[in-house]
Coordinates of C-alpha atoms and ligand atoms in Angstrom, one line a residue:
M1 CA 118.6 115.3 147.6
L2 CA 121.8 116.3 149.1
W3 CA 125.1 116.9 147.3
E4 CA 127.8 116.8 150.0
Q5 CA 131.0 118.1 148.2
H6 CA 133.4 117.2 150.9
C7 CA 133.4 115.1 154.1
C8 CA 136.3 113.1 156.0
L9 CA 136.6 109.7 157.3
P10 CA 140.0 109.1 159.1
L11 CA 142.6 108.5 156.5
L12 CA 143.4 105.1 158.3
P13 CA 142.6 101.5 157.9
S14 CA 140.2 101.8 160.9
A15 CA 137.9 104.2 159.1
D16 CA 134.4 102.8 159.2
I17 CA 132.7 103.4 155.8
A18 CA 129.2 102.7 157.5
E19 CA 129.4 106.1 159.2
L20 CA 128.6 107.6 155.8
A21 CA 125.0 106.2 156.1
R22 CA 124.3 108.9 158.5
Y23 CA 123.5 110.8 155.2
P24 CA 120.2 109.9 153.7
L25 CA 119.8 107.4 150.9
G26 CA 119.9 109.3 147.5
S27 CA 122.7 111.5 148.7
Y28 CA 125.9 112.1 146.7
L29 CA 129.0 112.3 148.9
S30 CA 132.6 113.2 148.0
V31 CA 135.0 111.5 150.5
N32 CA 138.5 112.7 151.1
V33 CA 141.2 110.2 150.3
G34 CA 144.3 112.3 151.0
Y35 CA 146.1 115.6 151.4
A36 CA 149.6 116.8 152.0
P37 CA 151.1 113.9 153.9
Q38 CA 149.7 111.1 151.7
S39 CA 151.8 109.5 149.0
T40 CA 150.2 108.0 145.8
R41 CA 150.5 104.7 147.3
D42 CA 148.7 105.8 150.5
S43 CA 145.9 107.3 148.7
V44 CA 145.4 104.3 146.3
R45 CA 145.3 102.1 149.3
L46 CA 142.7 104.1 151.0
I47 CA 140.5 104.2 147.9
D48 CA 140.7 100.5 147.5
Q49 CA 139.8 100.0 151.1
F50 CA 136.8 102.5 150.8
R51 CA 135.6 101.0 147.4
R52 CA 135.8 97.4 148.8
D53 CA 134.0 98.4 152.1
A54 CA 131.3 100.4 150.3
L55 CA 130.5 97.6 147.8
A56 CA 130.3 95.0 150.6
D57 CA 128.1 97.3 152.7
G58 CA 125.2 97.3 150.1
R59 CA 123.9 100.8 150.9
F60 CA 126.4 102.6 148.7
R61 CA 127.4 102.7 145.1
L62 CA 130.5 104.0 143.4
V63 CA 130.3 107.0 140.9
E64 CA 131.4 105.9 137.4
T65 CA 129.2 108.0 135.1
I66 CA 127.8 111.5 135.7
A67 CA 124.4 110.2 135.9
D68 CA 125.4 108.1 139.0
A69 CA 125.9 111.3 140.9
V70 CA 123.5 113.9 139.2
D71 CA 120.5 111.6 139.0
P72 CA 120.7 109.7 142.2
D73 CA 119.2 106.4 142.9
P74 CA 116.9 107.0 145.9
E75 CA 117.9 103.6 147.3
T76 CA 121.7 104.1 147.6
I77 CA 124.3 106.7 148.5
A78 CA 126.6 107.7 145.6
L79 CA 130.2 107.9 146.5
A80 CA 133.2 109.6 144.8
F81 CA 136.4 110.7 146.2
D82 CA 138.5 113.9 146.5
L83 CA 142.1 114.9 147.0
E84 CA 143.0 117.9 149.2
D85 CA 146.5 118.6 147.8
S86 CA 148.4 117.6 144.7
G87 CA 151.1 115.8 146.8
P88 CA 149.4 112.4 146.3
L89 CA 150.1 112.7 142.6
G90 CA 153.7 112.1 143.3
G91 CA 154.7 114.9 140.8
E92 CA 153.2 112.9 137.9
L93 CA 150.3 114.5 136.1
D94 CA 149.3 111.3 134.5
T95 CA 148.2 110.0 137.9
V96 CA 145.2 112.4 137.6
R97 CA 143.9 109.7 135.0
M98 CA 144.5 106.9 137.4
F99 CA 142.8 108.6 140.3
Y100 CA 139.8 109.5 138.0
D101 CA 139.3 105.8 137.2
L102 CA 139.2 105.0 140.9
G103 CA 136.5 107.7 141.5
V104 CA 138.3 110.9 142.3
R105 CA 136.3 113.8 141.0
S106 CA 137.8 116.8 142.7
L107 CA 141.4 117.9 143.5
L108 CA 142.9 121.0 145.2
P109 CA 146.5 121.9 144.2
S110 CA 148.0 123.2 147.6
Y111 CA 146.6 122.4 151.1
N112 CA 147.4 125.5 153.4
Y113 CA 151.1 125.8 152.5
A114 CA 153.1 126.0 149.3
N115 CA 154.1 122.9 147.4
A116 CA 155.2 122.1 143.7
A117 CA 151.7 123.3 142.3
G118 CA 151.3 126.6 144.1
C119 CA 150.6 128.6 147.4
G120 CA 148.4 127.8 150.2
C121 CA 146.1 130.0 152.3
L122 CA 148.5 130.2 155.3
D123 CA 151.5 131.3 153.2
S124 CA 152.8 134.7 154.0
V125 CA 154.2 135.3 150.5
D126 CA 151.7 134.4 147.7
T127 CA 153.0 133.7 144.2
G128 CA 150.0 131.8 143.0
L129 CA 150.3 128.6 140.9
T130 CA 153.6 127.5 139.5
G131 CA 154.2 126.3 136.0
Y132 CA 153.4 122.8 137.1
G133 CA 150.4 123.9 138.9
R134 CA 149.2 125.4 135.7
D135 CA 149.8 122.2 133.9
L136 CA 147.9 120.4 136.6
I137 CA 144.7 122.6 136.0
R138 CA 144.8 121.9 132.2
M139 CA 145.1 118.0 133.2
L140 CA 142.2 118.3 135.5
N141 CA 140.1 120.0 132.8
E142 CA 141.3 117.3 130.2
V143 CA 140.6 114.4 132.5
G144 CA 137.2 115.7 134.0
V145 CA 138.2 116.5 137.5
F146 CA 137.0 119.5 139.4
A147 CA 139.8 122.1 139.8
D148 CA 139.2 123.2 143.5
G149 CA 140.5 126.4 144.9
S150 CA 139.8 125.5 148.7
H151 CA 142.8 125.7 151.2
C152 CA 144.8 127.6 148.3
S153 CA 146.2 131.1 148.4
V154 CA 144.3 134.0 147.2
R155 CA 146.4 134.3 144.1
T156 CA 146.3 130.5 143.5
G157 CA 142.6 130.7 143.5
L158 CA 142.4 133.5 141.1
D159 CA 145.1 131.8 138.8
I160 CA 142.8 128.7 138.8
A161 CA 139.9 130.8 137.5
E162 CA 142.0 132.3 134.9
I163 CA 143.5 129.1 133.5
T164 CA 140.6 126.7 133.7
S165 CA 138.5 126.3 130.5
V166 CA 135.5 124.8 132.5
P167 CA 133.9 125.9 135.8
M168 CA 136.1 125.8 138.9
I169 CA 134.9 125.3 142.4
Y170 CA 135.6 126.2 145.9
S171 CA 134.6 122.8 147.4
H172 CA 134.3 123.9 151.0
S173 CA 135.1 127.6 151.7
N174 CA 133.3 130.4 153.5
F175 CA 133.5 134.1 152.9
A176 CA 136.2 136.2 154.6
A177 CA 134.0 139.3 154.4
V178 CA 131.6 137.6 156.9
W179 CA 134.3 136.0 159.1
A180 CA 137.9 137.1 158.7
H181 CA 139.9 133.8 158.6
P182 CA 142.6 132.8 156.1
R183 CA 140.8 129.7 155.1
N184 CA 137.9 131.9 153.9
I185 CA 137.9 133.4 150.5
T186 CA 137.9 136.9 149.4
D187 CA 135.0 138.5 147.3
D188 CA 137.4 138.7 144.3
Q189 CA 138.0 134.9 144.5
A190 CA 134.2 134.3 144.7
R191 CA 133.6 136.7 141.6
A192 CA 136.3 135.1 139.7
C193 CA 135.0 131.5 140.5
A194 CA 131.3 132.5 139.6
A195 CA 132.7 134.0 136.3
T196 CA 133.9 130.5 135.3
G197 CA 130.3 129.2 136.0
G198 CA 131.6 127.7 139.2
V199 CA 130.1 126.9 142.7
I200 CA 131.3 127.7 146.2
G201 CA 130.4 125.2 148.9
I202 CA 129.7 126.6 152.3
N203 CA 131.1 124.5 155.1
G204 CA 130.0 123.9 158.6
V205 CA 133.4 124.1 160.5
G206 CA 133.3 126.3 163.7
I207 CA 136.5 128.0 163.2
F208 CA 135.6 129.1 159.7
L209 CA 132.1 130.2 160.6
G210 CA 133.3 132.1 163.7
R211 CA 131.1 129.9 166.0
N212 CA 133.5 127.2 167.4
E213 CA 132.0 126.9 170.8
P214 CA 131.1 123.1 171.4
G215 CA 127.5 123.9 172.3
A216 CA 126.9 126.3 169.5
R217 CA 125.3 123.9 167.2
A218 CA 122.2 126.0 166.3
E219 CA 124.4 129.1 165.9
R220 CA 126.7 127.2 163.4
I221 CA 123.6 126.4 161.2
E222 CA 122.6 130.1 161.3
A223 CA 126.2 131.1 160.5
M224 CA 126.1 128.7 157.5
A225 CA 122.9 130.4 156.5
D226 CA 124.6 133.9 156.8
H227 CA 127.4 132.8 154.5
I228 CA 124.9 131.4 151.9
A229 CA 122.9 134.6 152.1
Y230 CA 126.1 136.7 151.7
G231 CA 127.3 134.6 148.7
A232 CA 123.8 134.8 147.0
G233 CA 123.9 138.6 147.3
L234 CA 127.5 138.6 146.0
V235 CA 127.5 136.2 143.1
G236 CA 124.0 134.8 142.9
I237 CA 122.4 131.7 144.5
E238 CA 123.2 129.7 141.5
H239 CA 126.9 129.8 142.4
I240 CA 126.4 128.7 146.0
G241 CA 126.4 125.0 147.3
F242 CA 127.0 123.2 150.4
S243 CA 130.0 121.0 151.6
S244 CA 129.9 120.5 155.3
D245 CA 133.6 119.3 155.7
F246 CA 132.2 117.1 158.4
S247 CA 134.8 114.9 160.1
F248 CA 133.3 111.7 161.2
D249 CA 136.1 111.3 163.8
G250 CA 136.6 114.7 165.2
D251 CA 139.0 113.5 167.8
D252 CA 141.2 111.9 165.2
F253 CA 141.3 115.1 163.1
N254 CA 142.1 117.2 166.2
A255 CA 144.9 114.9 167.0
E256 CA 146.1 115.2 163.3
V257 CA 146.2 118.9 163.6
A258 CA 148.1 118.8 166.9
R259 CA 150.7 116.2 165.3
N260 CA 151.2 118.5 162.1
P261 CA 152.0 122.0 163.2
D262 CA 153.9 122.5 159.8
I263 CA 150.5 122.2 158.0
F264 CA 148.1 123.7 160.5
S265 CA 149.2 127.1 162.2
A266 CA 147.7 128.7 165.2
E267 CA 144.9 129.9 162.8
F268 CA 143.6 126.3 163.3
T269 CA 144.4 125.9 167.0
R270 CA 143.7 129.1 168.8
W271 CA 139.9 128.4 169.2
G272 CA 140.4 125.1 170.9
P273 CA 139.4 121.7 169.4
L274 CA 137.6 122.1 165.9
Q275 CA 133.8 121.7 166.0
W276 CA 131.9 120.5 163.0
T277 CA 128.1 120.4 161.8
P278 CA 127.0 116.8 161.8
P279 CA 124.5 115.5 159.1
E280 CA 121.8 115.1 161.7
D281 CA 122.0 118.9 162.6
L282 CA 122.2 119.9 158.9
L283 CA 119.3 117.9 158.0
G284 CA 117.0 118.9 161.0
E285 CA 117.0 115.3 162.4
S286 CA 118.3 116.6 165.8
E287 CA 117.0 119.1 168.2
V288 CA 118.7 121.9 166.2
P289 CA 116.7 123.4 163.3
G290 CA 118.2 122.2 160.0
L291 CA 119.7 124.3 157.3
D292 CA 116.8 123.9 154.9
E293 CA 114.4 125.1 157.7
V294 CA 116.6 128.2 158.5
L295 CA 116.9 129.1 154.9
A296 CA 113.2 128.7 154.3
R297 CA 112.6 131.1 157.3
R298 CA 114.9 133.5 155.7
G299 CA 112.9 133.7 152.5
F300 CA 114.9 131.4 150.2
S301 CA 112.5 129.6 147.8
A302 CA 112.2 125.7 147.5
A303 CA 113.8 126.1 144.1
D304 CA 116.8 128.1 145.6
R305 CA 117.3 125.7 148.4
A306 CA 117.2 122.7 146.0
A307 CA 119.9 124.4 144.0
V308 CA 122.1 125.0 147.0
F309 CA 121.6 121.4 148.4
H310 CA 122.1 119.6 145.0
G311 CA 121.4 121.4 141.8
N312 CA 124.3 123.7 141.5
F313 CA 127.1 121.3 142.1
A314 CA 125.2 118.8 139.9
R315 CA 125.2 121.3 137.0
V316 CA 128.9 121.9 137.3
A317 CA 129.6 118.2 137.3
R318 CA 127.6 117.7 134.0
Q319 CA 130.1 120.5 132.5
V320 CA 133.3 119.3 134.0
W321 CA 133.2 115.5 134.4
R322 CA 133.8 113.4 131.4
H323 CA 131.8 110.4 130.4
Ligands
ZN1 ZN1 139.6 120.9 154.0

């Protein structure tokens, strides 16, 4: 069983939902449907498209109840959606309810840079959540959507932990103590998240792992295991999950990065085109040893590995999502 807390199809009409079937049947996938550049209308259109295409395909089902995600049907892939910025809310907190009804189960306030809700991880001045951002966290709690601190500034992440009344998550964030990058989180952020009962999803992106060489596929898996082991030592394995951030069209995303220097600083571009960890490498279906095998070799028990791959995020979903 696999709980993939964040992956990315192109945010375009050309996106092919069938790509998601590279994950095994029985998986839960959260698919990105917008970040800072998308309007409410853009994200709703994308969700409509993804929902329609998923239902027509037959291998997918759309998450409505908590059970749809946490007790997976082994014959289908369960799909929900996430927003990487509060911009697509259009400044209206009530749109959180509308997005929930369309299947959005996770939202982060600020993508890399400051907006109406708070500061991002690339800001040089960090004032944390705004008043609107604080109201947003309360609304996410009320509606039953994960409050996510990934891409946010340190203080925004700490503010989320302070305000939330249910567990928060870092959907796809690695540890700055292992690899110093502004997109990675501090030990204080990790401890504060764990104190809410939350989970940190370790991603497979080369520049956040410190292994962005195109050929370093096995090294990326080892680096993911390094971050998982570090997190287990810091906050306990029960607070560590997995969230590859895989981009099904890497060329499209790298073009997006090049087109938007106001959203992606040199911290994203100085290592060359971004490299990801595809599902086949993660799952040990390619020539690269998979993450489960690497973690087993490092002494993680079957129960610990199951918790990282599915159980921990599933536990938090039971606590946060509403029926
Ligand atoms: Zn992201």
